[in-house]
Short mmCIF file of C-alpha atoms in Angstrom, two decimals:
data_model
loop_
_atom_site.label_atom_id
_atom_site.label_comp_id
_atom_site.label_asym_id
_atom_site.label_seq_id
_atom_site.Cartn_x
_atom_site.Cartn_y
_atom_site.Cartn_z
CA UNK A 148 109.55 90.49 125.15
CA UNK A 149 108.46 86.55 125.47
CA UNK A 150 106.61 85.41 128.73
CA UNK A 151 109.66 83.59 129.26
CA UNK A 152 111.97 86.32 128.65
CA UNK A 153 110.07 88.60 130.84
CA UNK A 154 109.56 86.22 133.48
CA UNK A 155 113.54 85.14 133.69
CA UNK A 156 113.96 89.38 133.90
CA UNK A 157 111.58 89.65 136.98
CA UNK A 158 112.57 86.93 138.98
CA UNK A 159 116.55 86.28 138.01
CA UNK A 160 115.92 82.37 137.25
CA UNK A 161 115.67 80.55 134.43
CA UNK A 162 112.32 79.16 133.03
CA UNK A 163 112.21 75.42 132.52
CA UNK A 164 108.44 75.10 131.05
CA UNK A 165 105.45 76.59 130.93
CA UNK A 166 101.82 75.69 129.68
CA UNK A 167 98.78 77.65 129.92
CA UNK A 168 96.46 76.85 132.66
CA UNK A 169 92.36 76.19 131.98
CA UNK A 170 90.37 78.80 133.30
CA UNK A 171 87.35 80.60 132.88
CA UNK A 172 85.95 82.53 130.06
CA UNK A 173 88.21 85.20 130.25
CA UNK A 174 91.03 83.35 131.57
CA UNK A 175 95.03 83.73 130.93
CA UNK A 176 97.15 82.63 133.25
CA UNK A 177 100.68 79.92 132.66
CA UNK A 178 101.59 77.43 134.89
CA UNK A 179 105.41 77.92 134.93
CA UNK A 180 107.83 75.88 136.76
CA UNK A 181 111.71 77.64 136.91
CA UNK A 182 114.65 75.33 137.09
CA UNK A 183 114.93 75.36 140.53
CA UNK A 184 111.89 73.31 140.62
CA UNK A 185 109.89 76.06 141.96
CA UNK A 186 106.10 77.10 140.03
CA UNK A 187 104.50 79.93 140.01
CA UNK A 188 101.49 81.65 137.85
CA UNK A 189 101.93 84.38 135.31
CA UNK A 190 99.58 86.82 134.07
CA UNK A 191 100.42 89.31 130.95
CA UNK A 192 98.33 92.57 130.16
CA UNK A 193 96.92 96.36 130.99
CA UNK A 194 95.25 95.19 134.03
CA UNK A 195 97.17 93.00 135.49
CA UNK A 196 99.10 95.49 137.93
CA UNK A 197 95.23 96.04 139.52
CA UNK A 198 94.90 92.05 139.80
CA UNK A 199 98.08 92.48 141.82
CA UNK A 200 96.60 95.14 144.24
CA UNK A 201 93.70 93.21 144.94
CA UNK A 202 95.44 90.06 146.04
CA UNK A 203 97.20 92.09 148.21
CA UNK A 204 94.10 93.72 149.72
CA UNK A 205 92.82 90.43 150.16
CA UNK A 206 95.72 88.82 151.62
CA UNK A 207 95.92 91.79 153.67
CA UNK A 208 92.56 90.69 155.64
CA UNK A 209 93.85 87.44 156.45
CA UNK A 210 91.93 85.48 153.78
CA UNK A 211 93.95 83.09 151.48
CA UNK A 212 95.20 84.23 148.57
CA UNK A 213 98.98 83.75 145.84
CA UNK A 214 101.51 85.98 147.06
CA UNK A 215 102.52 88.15 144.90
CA UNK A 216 106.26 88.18 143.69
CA UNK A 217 106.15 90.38 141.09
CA UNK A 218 103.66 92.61 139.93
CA UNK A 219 104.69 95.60 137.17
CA UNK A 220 105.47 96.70 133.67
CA UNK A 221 102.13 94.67 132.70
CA UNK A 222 103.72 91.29 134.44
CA UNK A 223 101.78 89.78 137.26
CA UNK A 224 104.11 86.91 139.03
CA UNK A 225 102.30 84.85 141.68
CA UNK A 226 103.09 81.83 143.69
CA UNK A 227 101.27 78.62 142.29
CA UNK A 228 98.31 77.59 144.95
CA UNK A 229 98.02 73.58 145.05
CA UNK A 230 94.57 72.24 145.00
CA UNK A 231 92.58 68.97 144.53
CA UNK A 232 89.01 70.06 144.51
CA UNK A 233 88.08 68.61 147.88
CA UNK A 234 85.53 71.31 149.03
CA UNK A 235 85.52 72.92 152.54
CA UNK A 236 82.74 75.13 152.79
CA UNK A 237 82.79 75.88 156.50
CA UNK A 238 86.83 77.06 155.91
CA UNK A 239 85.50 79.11 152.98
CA UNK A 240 82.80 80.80 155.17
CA UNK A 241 85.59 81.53 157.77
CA UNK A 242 87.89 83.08 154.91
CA UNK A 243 85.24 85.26 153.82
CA UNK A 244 84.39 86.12 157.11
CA UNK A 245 88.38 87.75 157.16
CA UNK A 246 87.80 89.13 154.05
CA UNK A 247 84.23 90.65 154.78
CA UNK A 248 85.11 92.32 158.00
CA UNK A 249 83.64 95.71 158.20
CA UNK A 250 86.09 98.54 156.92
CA UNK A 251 85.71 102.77 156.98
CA UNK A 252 85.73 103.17 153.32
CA UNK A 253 83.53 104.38 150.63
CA UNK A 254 81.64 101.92 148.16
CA UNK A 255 83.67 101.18 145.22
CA UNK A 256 87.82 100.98 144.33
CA UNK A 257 90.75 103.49 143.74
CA UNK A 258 90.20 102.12 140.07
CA UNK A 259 88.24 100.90 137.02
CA UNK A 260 88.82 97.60 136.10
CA UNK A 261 87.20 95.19 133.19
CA UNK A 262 85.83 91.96 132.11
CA UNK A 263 87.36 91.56 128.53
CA UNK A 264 85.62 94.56 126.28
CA UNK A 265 82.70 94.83 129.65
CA UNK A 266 84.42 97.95 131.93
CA UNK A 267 83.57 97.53 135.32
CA UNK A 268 82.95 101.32 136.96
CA UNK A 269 84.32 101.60 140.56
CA UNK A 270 84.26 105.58 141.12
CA UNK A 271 83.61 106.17 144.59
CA UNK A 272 80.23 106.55 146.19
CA UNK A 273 79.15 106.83 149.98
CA UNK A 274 75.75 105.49 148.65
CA UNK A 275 75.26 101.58 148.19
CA UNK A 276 72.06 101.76 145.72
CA UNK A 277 73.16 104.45 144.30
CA UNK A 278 76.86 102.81 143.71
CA UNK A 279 74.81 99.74 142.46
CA UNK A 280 72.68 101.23 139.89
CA UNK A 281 75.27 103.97 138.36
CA UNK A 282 78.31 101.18 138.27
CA UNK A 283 76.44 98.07 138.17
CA UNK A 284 73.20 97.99 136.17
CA UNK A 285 72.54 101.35 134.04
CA UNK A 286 76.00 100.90 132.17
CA UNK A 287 74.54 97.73 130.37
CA UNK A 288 71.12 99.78 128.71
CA UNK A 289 72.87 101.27 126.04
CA UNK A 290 74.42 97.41 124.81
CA UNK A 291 71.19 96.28 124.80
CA UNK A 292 67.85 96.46 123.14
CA UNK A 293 65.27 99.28 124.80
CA UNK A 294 62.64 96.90 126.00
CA UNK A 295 65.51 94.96 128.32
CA UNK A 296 67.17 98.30 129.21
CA UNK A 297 63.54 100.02 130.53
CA UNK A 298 63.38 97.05 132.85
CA UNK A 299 66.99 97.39 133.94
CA UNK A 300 66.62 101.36 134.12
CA UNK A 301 63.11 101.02 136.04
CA UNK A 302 65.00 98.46 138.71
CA UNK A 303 67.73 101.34 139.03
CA UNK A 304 65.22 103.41 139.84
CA UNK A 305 63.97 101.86 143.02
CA UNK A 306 66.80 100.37 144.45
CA UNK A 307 66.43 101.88 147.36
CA UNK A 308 63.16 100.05 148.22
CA UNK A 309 64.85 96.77 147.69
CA UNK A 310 68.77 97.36 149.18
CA UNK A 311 70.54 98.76 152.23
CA UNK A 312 71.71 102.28 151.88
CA UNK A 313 74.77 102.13 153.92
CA UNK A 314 75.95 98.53 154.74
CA UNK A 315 79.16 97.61 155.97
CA UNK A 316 81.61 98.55 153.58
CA UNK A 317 83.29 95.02 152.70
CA UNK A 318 86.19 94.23 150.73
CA UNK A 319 84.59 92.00 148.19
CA UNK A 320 86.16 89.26 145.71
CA UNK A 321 83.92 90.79 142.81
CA UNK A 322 83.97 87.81 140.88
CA UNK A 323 83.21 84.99 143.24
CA UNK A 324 82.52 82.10 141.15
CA UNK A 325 83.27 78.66 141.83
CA UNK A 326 86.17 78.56 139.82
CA UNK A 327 88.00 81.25 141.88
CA UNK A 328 87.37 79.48 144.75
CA UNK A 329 90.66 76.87 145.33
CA UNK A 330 90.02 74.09 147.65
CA UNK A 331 92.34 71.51 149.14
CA UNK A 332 91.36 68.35 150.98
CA UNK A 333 88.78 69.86 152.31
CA UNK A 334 89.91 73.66 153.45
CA UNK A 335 90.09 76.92 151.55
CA UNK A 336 93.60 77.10 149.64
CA UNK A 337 93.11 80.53 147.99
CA UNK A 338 90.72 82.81 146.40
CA UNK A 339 92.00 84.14 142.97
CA UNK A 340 90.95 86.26 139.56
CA UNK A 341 89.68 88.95 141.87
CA UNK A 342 87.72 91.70 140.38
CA UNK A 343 87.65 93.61 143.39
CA UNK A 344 86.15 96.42 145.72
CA UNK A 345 84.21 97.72 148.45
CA UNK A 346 80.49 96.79 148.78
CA UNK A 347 78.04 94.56 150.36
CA UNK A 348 78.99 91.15 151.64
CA UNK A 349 76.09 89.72 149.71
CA UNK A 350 77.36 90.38 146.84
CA UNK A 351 80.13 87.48 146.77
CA UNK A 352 77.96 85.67 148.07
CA UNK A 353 74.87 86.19 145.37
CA UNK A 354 78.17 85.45 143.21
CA UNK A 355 78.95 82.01 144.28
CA UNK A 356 75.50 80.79 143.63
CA UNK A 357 75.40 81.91 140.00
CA UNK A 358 76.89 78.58 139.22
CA UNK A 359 77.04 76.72 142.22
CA UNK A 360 74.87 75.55 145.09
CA UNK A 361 76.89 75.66 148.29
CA UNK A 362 75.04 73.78 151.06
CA UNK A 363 72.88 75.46 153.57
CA UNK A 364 76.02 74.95 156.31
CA UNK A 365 77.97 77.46 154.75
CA UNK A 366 74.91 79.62 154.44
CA UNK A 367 74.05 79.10 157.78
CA UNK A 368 77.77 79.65 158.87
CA UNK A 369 77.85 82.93 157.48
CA UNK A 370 75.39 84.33 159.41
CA UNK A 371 73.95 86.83 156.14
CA UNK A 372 71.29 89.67 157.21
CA UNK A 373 67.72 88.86 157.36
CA UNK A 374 66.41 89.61 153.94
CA UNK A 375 69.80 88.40 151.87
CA UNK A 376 67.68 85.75 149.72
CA UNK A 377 65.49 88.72 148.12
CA UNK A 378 68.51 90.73 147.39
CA UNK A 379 70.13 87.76 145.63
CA UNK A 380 68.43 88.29 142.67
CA UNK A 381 69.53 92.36 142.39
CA UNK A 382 72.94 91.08 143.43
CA UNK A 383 73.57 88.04 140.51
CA UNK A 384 71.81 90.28 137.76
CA UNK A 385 75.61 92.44 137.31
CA UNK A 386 76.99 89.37 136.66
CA UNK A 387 74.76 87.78 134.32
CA UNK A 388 74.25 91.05 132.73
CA UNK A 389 78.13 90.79 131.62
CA UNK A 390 77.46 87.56 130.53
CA UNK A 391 74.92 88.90 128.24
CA UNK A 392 77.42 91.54 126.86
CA UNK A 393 80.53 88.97 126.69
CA UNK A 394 78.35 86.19 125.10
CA UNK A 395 75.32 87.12 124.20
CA UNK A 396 71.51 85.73 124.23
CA UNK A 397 71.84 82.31 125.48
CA UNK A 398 72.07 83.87 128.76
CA UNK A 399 68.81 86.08 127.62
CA UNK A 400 66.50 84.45 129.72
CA UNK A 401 68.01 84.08 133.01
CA UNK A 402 68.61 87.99 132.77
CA UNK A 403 64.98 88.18 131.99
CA UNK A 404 64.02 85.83 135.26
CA UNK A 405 66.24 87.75 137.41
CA UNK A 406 64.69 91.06 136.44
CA UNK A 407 60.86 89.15 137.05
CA UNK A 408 62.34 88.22 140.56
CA UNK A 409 63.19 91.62 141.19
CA UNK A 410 59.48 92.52 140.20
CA UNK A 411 60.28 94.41 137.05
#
């Protein structure tokens, strides 16, 4: 069945046009608009029924993010989020202060999820540096050469010098980049493309500085744990370790820098 087709199915209205929208690396989603003038965002694939979940978690928590009108038979349906760029960083610390707040669950998600061919390990675990090295960092040695995986391995190793072992379980984004982040004049419009589950706070936030520099108001708004800017290092090597995988060695030596930081 088309995108149309299946779209028209879900919703009973006819589809007027679509286009695909830019994205990130891994990115597609259609703008679609329906003849009743309304637009909303589609998604086709395996995963896309967990996408759905976890804007509905985050919703859930108060924090901005599509509704979701239809989410099944690989078909995610979401309502289209307009936004102009216009940054609001003090409305996005407030939105991730919803999303953040402290819940009575174990690290991790009910499910596995994936970046492209990179699968993203979410099995349960009451221990944070333990959760961190066995999902996050010691899945990447065997893609990679054995010099880079003994440093990865040997950081593994002593997480628990470097990271809390049981902070507040937060629901997290997972893949808070600057493009996931939707602003509009000025305030936070919606936070999409999760990849998430439940970990550290810092984590989303070690995220958005991969390739963005938020100013120190939102930093400052946030009110982070003493000791976050050491951890950001541990924290933005998952994500740059993917980037590795997905795209290989141009993104070599940042991995390598990160690891230094982390004194490995």
């Amino acid at each position: 069945m088309t995108l149309t087709a299946a779209i028209e199915s879900a919703l009973g209205k006819d589809v007027a046009s679509s286009r695909q929208l830019p994205g990130g690396d891994l990115g597609g989603a259609a703008l679609v608009t329906l003849t009743d003038g309304q637009r909303v965002v589609a998604k086709q694939g395996a995963l896309v029924e967990r996408e759905g979940a976890m804007l509905r978690a985050i919703a859930a928590t108060g924090a901005p993010a599509p509704a979701v009108l239809h989410c099944a038979t690989e078909l995610l349906i979401m309502e289209f989020i307009e936004a102009n760029g216009k940054a609001g960083w003090i409305s996005l610390a407030d939105g991730l202060a919803r999303l953040h707040a402290a819940q009575d669950k174990p690290y991790g998600w009910d499910a596995d999820y994936a970046f492209g061919e990179v699968a993203i390990a979410n099995a349960a675990s009451a221990n944070w540096p333990q959760f961190w090295a066995e999902r996050r960092l010691l899945p990447f040695c065997p893609h990679f050469d054995p010099a880079l995986a003994a440093r990865i391995e040997a950081l593994a190793e002593n997480l628990r010098d470097h990271l809390p072992e049981a902070p507040p379980a937060a629901l997290l984004h997972g893949d808070l980049w600057s493009g996931n982040v939707l602003f509009h004049d000025g305030r936070l419009a919606a936070l999409i493309d999760p990849a998430s589950y439940y970990g550290d706070r810092e984590v989303d936030f070690a995220m958005l500085q991969v390739f963005a520099a938020p100013p120190a108001e939102f930093f400052d708004a946030s009110e982070l744990a003493p000791g976050w800017r050491e951890r950001v290092p541990i924290y933005q090597l998952w994500p740059l370790l993917v980037h590795l995988q997905l795209f290989g060695g141009g993104y070599r030596s940042r991995v390598e820098t990160l690891l230094s930081d982390c004194g490995v």
